[in-house]
PDB file of C-alpha atoms in Angstrom:
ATOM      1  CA  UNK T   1     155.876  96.406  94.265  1.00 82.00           C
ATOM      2  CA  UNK T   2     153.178  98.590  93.723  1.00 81.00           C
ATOM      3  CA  UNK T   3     151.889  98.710  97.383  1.00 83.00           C
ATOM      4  CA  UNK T   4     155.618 100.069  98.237  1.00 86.00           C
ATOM      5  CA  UNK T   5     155.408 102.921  95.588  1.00 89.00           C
ATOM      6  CA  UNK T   6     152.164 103.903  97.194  1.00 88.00           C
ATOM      7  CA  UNK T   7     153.301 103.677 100.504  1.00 90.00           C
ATOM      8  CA  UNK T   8     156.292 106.105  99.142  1.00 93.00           C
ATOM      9  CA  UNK T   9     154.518 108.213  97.658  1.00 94.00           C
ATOM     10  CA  UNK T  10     153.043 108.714 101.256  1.00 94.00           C
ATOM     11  CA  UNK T  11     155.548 109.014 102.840  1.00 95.00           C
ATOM     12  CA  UNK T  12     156.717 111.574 100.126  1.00 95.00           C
ATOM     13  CA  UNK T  13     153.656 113.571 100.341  1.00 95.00           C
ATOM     14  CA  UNK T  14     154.265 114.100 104.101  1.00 95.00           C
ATOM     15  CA  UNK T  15     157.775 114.132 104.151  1.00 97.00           C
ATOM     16  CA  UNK T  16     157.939 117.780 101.532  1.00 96.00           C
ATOM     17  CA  UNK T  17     155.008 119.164 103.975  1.00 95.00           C
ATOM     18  CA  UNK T  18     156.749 118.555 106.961  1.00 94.00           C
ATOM     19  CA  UNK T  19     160.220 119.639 105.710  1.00 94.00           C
ATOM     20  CA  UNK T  20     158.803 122.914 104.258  1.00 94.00           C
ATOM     21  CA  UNK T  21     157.034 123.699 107.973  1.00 92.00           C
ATOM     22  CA  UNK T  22     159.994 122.978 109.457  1.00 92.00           C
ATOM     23  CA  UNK T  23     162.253 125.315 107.476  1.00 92.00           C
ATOM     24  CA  UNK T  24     160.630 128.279 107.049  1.00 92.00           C
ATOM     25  CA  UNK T  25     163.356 130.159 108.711  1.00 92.00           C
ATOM     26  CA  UNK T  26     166.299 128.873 106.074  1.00 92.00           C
ATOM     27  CA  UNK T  27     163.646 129.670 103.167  1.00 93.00           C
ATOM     28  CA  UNK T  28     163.135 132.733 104.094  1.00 93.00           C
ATOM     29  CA  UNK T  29     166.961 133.617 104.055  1.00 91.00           C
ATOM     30  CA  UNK T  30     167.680 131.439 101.128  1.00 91.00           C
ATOM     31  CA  UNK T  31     164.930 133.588  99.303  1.00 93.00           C
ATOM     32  CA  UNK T  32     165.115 136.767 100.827  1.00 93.00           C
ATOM     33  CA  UNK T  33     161.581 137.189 101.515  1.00 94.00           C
ATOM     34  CA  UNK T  34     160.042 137.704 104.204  1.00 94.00           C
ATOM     35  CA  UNK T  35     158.809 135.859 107.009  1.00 92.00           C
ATOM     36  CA  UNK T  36     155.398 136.164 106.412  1.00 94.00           C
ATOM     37  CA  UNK T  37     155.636 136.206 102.778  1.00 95.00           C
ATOM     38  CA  UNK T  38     157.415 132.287 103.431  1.00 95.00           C
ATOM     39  CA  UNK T  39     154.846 131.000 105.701  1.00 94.00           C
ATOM     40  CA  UNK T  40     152.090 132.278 103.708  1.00 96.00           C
ATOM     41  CA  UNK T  41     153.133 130.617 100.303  1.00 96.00           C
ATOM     42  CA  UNK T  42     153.982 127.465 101.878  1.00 96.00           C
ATOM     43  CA  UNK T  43     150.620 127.499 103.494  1.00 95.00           C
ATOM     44  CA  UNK T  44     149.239 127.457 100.014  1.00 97.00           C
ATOM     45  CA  UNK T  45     151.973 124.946  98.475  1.00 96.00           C
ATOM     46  CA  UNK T  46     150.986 122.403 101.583  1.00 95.00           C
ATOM     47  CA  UNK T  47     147.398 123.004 101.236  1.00 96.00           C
ATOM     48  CA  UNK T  48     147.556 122.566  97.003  1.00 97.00           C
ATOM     49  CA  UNK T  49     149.361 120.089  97.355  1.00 95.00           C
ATOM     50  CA  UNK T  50     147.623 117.797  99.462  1.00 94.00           C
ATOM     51  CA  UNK T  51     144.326 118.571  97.513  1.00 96.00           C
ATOM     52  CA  UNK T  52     146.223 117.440  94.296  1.00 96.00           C
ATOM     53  CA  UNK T  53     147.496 114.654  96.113  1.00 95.00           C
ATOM     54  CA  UNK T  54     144.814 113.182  97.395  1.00 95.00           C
ATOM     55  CA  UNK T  55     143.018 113.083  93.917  1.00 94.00           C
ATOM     56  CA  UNK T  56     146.227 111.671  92.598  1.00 93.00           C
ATOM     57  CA  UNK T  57     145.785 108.703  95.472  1.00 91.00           C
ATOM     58  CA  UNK T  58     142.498 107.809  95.084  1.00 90.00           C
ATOM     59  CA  UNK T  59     142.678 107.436  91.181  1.00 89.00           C
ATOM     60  CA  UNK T  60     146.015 105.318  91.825  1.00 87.00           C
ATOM     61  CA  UNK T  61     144.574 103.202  94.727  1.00 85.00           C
ATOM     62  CA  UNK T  62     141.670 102.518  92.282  1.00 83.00           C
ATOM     63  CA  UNK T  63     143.815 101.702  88.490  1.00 83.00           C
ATOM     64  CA  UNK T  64     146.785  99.856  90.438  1.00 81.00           C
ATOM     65  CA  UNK T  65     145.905  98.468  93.395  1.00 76.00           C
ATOM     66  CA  UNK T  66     142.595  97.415  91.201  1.00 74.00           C
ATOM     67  CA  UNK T  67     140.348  98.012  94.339  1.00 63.00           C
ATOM     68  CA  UNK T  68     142.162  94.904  96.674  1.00 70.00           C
ATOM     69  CA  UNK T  69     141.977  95.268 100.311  1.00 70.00           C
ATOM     70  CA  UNK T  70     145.633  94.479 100.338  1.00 74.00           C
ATOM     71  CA  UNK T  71     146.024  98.393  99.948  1.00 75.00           C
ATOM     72  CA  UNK T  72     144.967  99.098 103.226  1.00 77.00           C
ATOM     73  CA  UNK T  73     149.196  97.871 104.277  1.00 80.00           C
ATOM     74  CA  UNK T  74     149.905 101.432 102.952  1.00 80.00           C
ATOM     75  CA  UNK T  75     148.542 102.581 105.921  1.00 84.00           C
ATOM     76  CA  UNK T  76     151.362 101.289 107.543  1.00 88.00           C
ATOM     77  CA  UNK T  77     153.928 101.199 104.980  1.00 90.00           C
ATOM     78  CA  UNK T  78     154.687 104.918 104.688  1.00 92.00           C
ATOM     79  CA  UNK T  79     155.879 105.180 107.969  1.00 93.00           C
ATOM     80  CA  UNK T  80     159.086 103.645 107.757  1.00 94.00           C
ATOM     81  CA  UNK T  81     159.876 105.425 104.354  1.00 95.00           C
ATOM     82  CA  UNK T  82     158.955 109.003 105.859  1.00 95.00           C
ATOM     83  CA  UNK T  83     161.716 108.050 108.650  1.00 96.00           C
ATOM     84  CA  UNK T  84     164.083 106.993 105.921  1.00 96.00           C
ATOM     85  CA  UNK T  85     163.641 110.460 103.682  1.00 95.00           C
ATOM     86  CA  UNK T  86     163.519 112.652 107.302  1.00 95.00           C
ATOM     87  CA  UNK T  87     167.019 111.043 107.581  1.00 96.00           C
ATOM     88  CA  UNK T  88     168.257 111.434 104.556  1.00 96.00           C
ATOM     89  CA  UNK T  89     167.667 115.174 104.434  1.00 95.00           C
ATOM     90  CA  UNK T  90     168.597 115.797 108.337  1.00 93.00           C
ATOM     91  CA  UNK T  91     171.750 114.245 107.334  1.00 95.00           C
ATOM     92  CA  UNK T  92     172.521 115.954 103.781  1.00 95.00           C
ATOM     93  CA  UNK T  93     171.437 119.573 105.393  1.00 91.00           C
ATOM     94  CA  UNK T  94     171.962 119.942 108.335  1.00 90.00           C
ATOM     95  CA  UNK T  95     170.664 123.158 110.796  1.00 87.00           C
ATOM     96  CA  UNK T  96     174.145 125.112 111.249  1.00 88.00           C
ATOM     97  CA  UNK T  97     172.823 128.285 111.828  1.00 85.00           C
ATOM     98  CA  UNK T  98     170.941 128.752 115.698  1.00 87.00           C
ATOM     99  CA  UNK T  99     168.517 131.204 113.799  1.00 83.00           C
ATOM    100  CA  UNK T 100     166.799 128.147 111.646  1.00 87.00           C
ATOM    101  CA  UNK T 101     166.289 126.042 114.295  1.00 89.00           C
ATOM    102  CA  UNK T 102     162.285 125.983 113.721  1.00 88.00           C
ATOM    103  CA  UNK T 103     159.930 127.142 116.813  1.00 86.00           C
ATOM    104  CA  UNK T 104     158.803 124.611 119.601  1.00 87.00           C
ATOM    105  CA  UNK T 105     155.045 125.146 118.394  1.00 90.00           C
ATOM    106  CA  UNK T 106     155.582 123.111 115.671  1.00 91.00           C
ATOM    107  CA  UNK T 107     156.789 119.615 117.137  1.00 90.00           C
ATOM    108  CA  UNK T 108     153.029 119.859 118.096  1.00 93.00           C
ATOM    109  CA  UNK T 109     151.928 120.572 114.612  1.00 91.00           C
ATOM    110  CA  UNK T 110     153.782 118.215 113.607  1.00 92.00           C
ATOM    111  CA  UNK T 111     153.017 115.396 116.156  1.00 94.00           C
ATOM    112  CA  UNK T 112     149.476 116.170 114.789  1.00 94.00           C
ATOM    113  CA  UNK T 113     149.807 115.547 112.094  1.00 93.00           C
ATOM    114  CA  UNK T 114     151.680 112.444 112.433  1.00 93.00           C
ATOM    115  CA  UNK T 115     148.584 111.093 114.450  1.00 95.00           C
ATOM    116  CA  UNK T 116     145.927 112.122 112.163  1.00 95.00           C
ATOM    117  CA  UNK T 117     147.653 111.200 108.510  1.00 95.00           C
ATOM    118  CA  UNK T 118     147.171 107.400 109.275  1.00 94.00           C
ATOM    119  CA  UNK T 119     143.466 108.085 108.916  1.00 95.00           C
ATOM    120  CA  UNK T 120     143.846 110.507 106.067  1.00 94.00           C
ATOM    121  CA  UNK T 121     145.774 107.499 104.151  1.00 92.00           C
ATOM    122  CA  UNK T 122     143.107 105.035 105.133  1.00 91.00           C
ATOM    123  CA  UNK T 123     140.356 107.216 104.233  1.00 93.00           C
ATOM    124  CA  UNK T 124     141.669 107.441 100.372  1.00 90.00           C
ATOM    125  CA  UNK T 125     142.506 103.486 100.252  1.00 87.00           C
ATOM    126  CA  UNK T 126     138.812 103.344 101.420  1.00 89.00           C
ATOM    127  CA  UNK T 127     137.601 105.809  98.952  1.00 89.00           C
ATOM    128  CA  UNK T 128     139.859 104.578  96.470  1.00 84.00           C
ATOM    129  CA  UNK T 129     138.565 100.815  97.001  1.00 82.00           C
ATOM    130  CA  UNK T 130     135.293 101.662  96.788  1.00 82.00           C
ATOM    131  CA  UNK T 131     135.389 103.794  94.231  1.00 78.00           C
ATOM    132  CA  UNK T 132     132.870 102.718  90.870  1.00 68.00           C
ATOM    133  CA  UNK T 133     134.455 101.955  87.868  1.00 61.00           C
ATOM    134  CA  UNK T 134     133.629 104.870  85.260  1.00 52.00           C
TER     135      UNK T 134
END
């Protein structure tokens, strides 16, 4: 049970970066700000919160997985929940207006980071798992 939390909590961690790259456009109209304004604070909000994450994932790779190798699965395990929760939301909100459709630039952002998070999530387990006990 707990492997699957931590896998979700992955997947979450991803899936709110990748949903507030992708719609900077509606943000900026739902907010009124500007475009630059947007993509700066979400710049920060991704960064922030990946920092805070990370921390966050390393303490609870170390108190609940209790430093077992089984918690390398979660390097798997998040992918099929970040597919789920892109799904969910592509589904509940829809793109209706043409002028949020994001830019093509960042599919390849985004198939970036795709590639590279697998090794960001096994680099925590492995910090995580070998991680002293204070």
């Amino acid at each position: 049970m707990k492997l699957n939390v931590m896998g979700t909590l992955y997947a979450l961690a991803l899936f709110v970066a990748i949903e507030l790259i992708l719609n900077v456009y509606r943000i900026s109209r739902l907010t009124g700000w500007d475009l630059g304004s947007v993509i700066n604070v979400i710049t920060i909000l991704v960064f922030a919160g990946f920092v805070g994450a990370t921390f966050l994932f390393i303490l609870m790779t170390k108190r609940w997985m209790k430093a077992r190798k089984s918690s390398y699965w979660s390097v798997v395990l998040w992918a099929p929940y970040l597919v789920f929760c892109v799904y969910i939301f592509a589904s509940l909100f829809p793109i209706i207006d043409p002028g949020e459709v994001p830019n093509p630039g960042v599919g390849l952002v985004l198939i970036a980071a795709l590639f590279v998070y697998p090794f960001y999530v096994a680099l925590v387990n492995f910090v995580g798992v070998n991680l002293r006990r204070g």
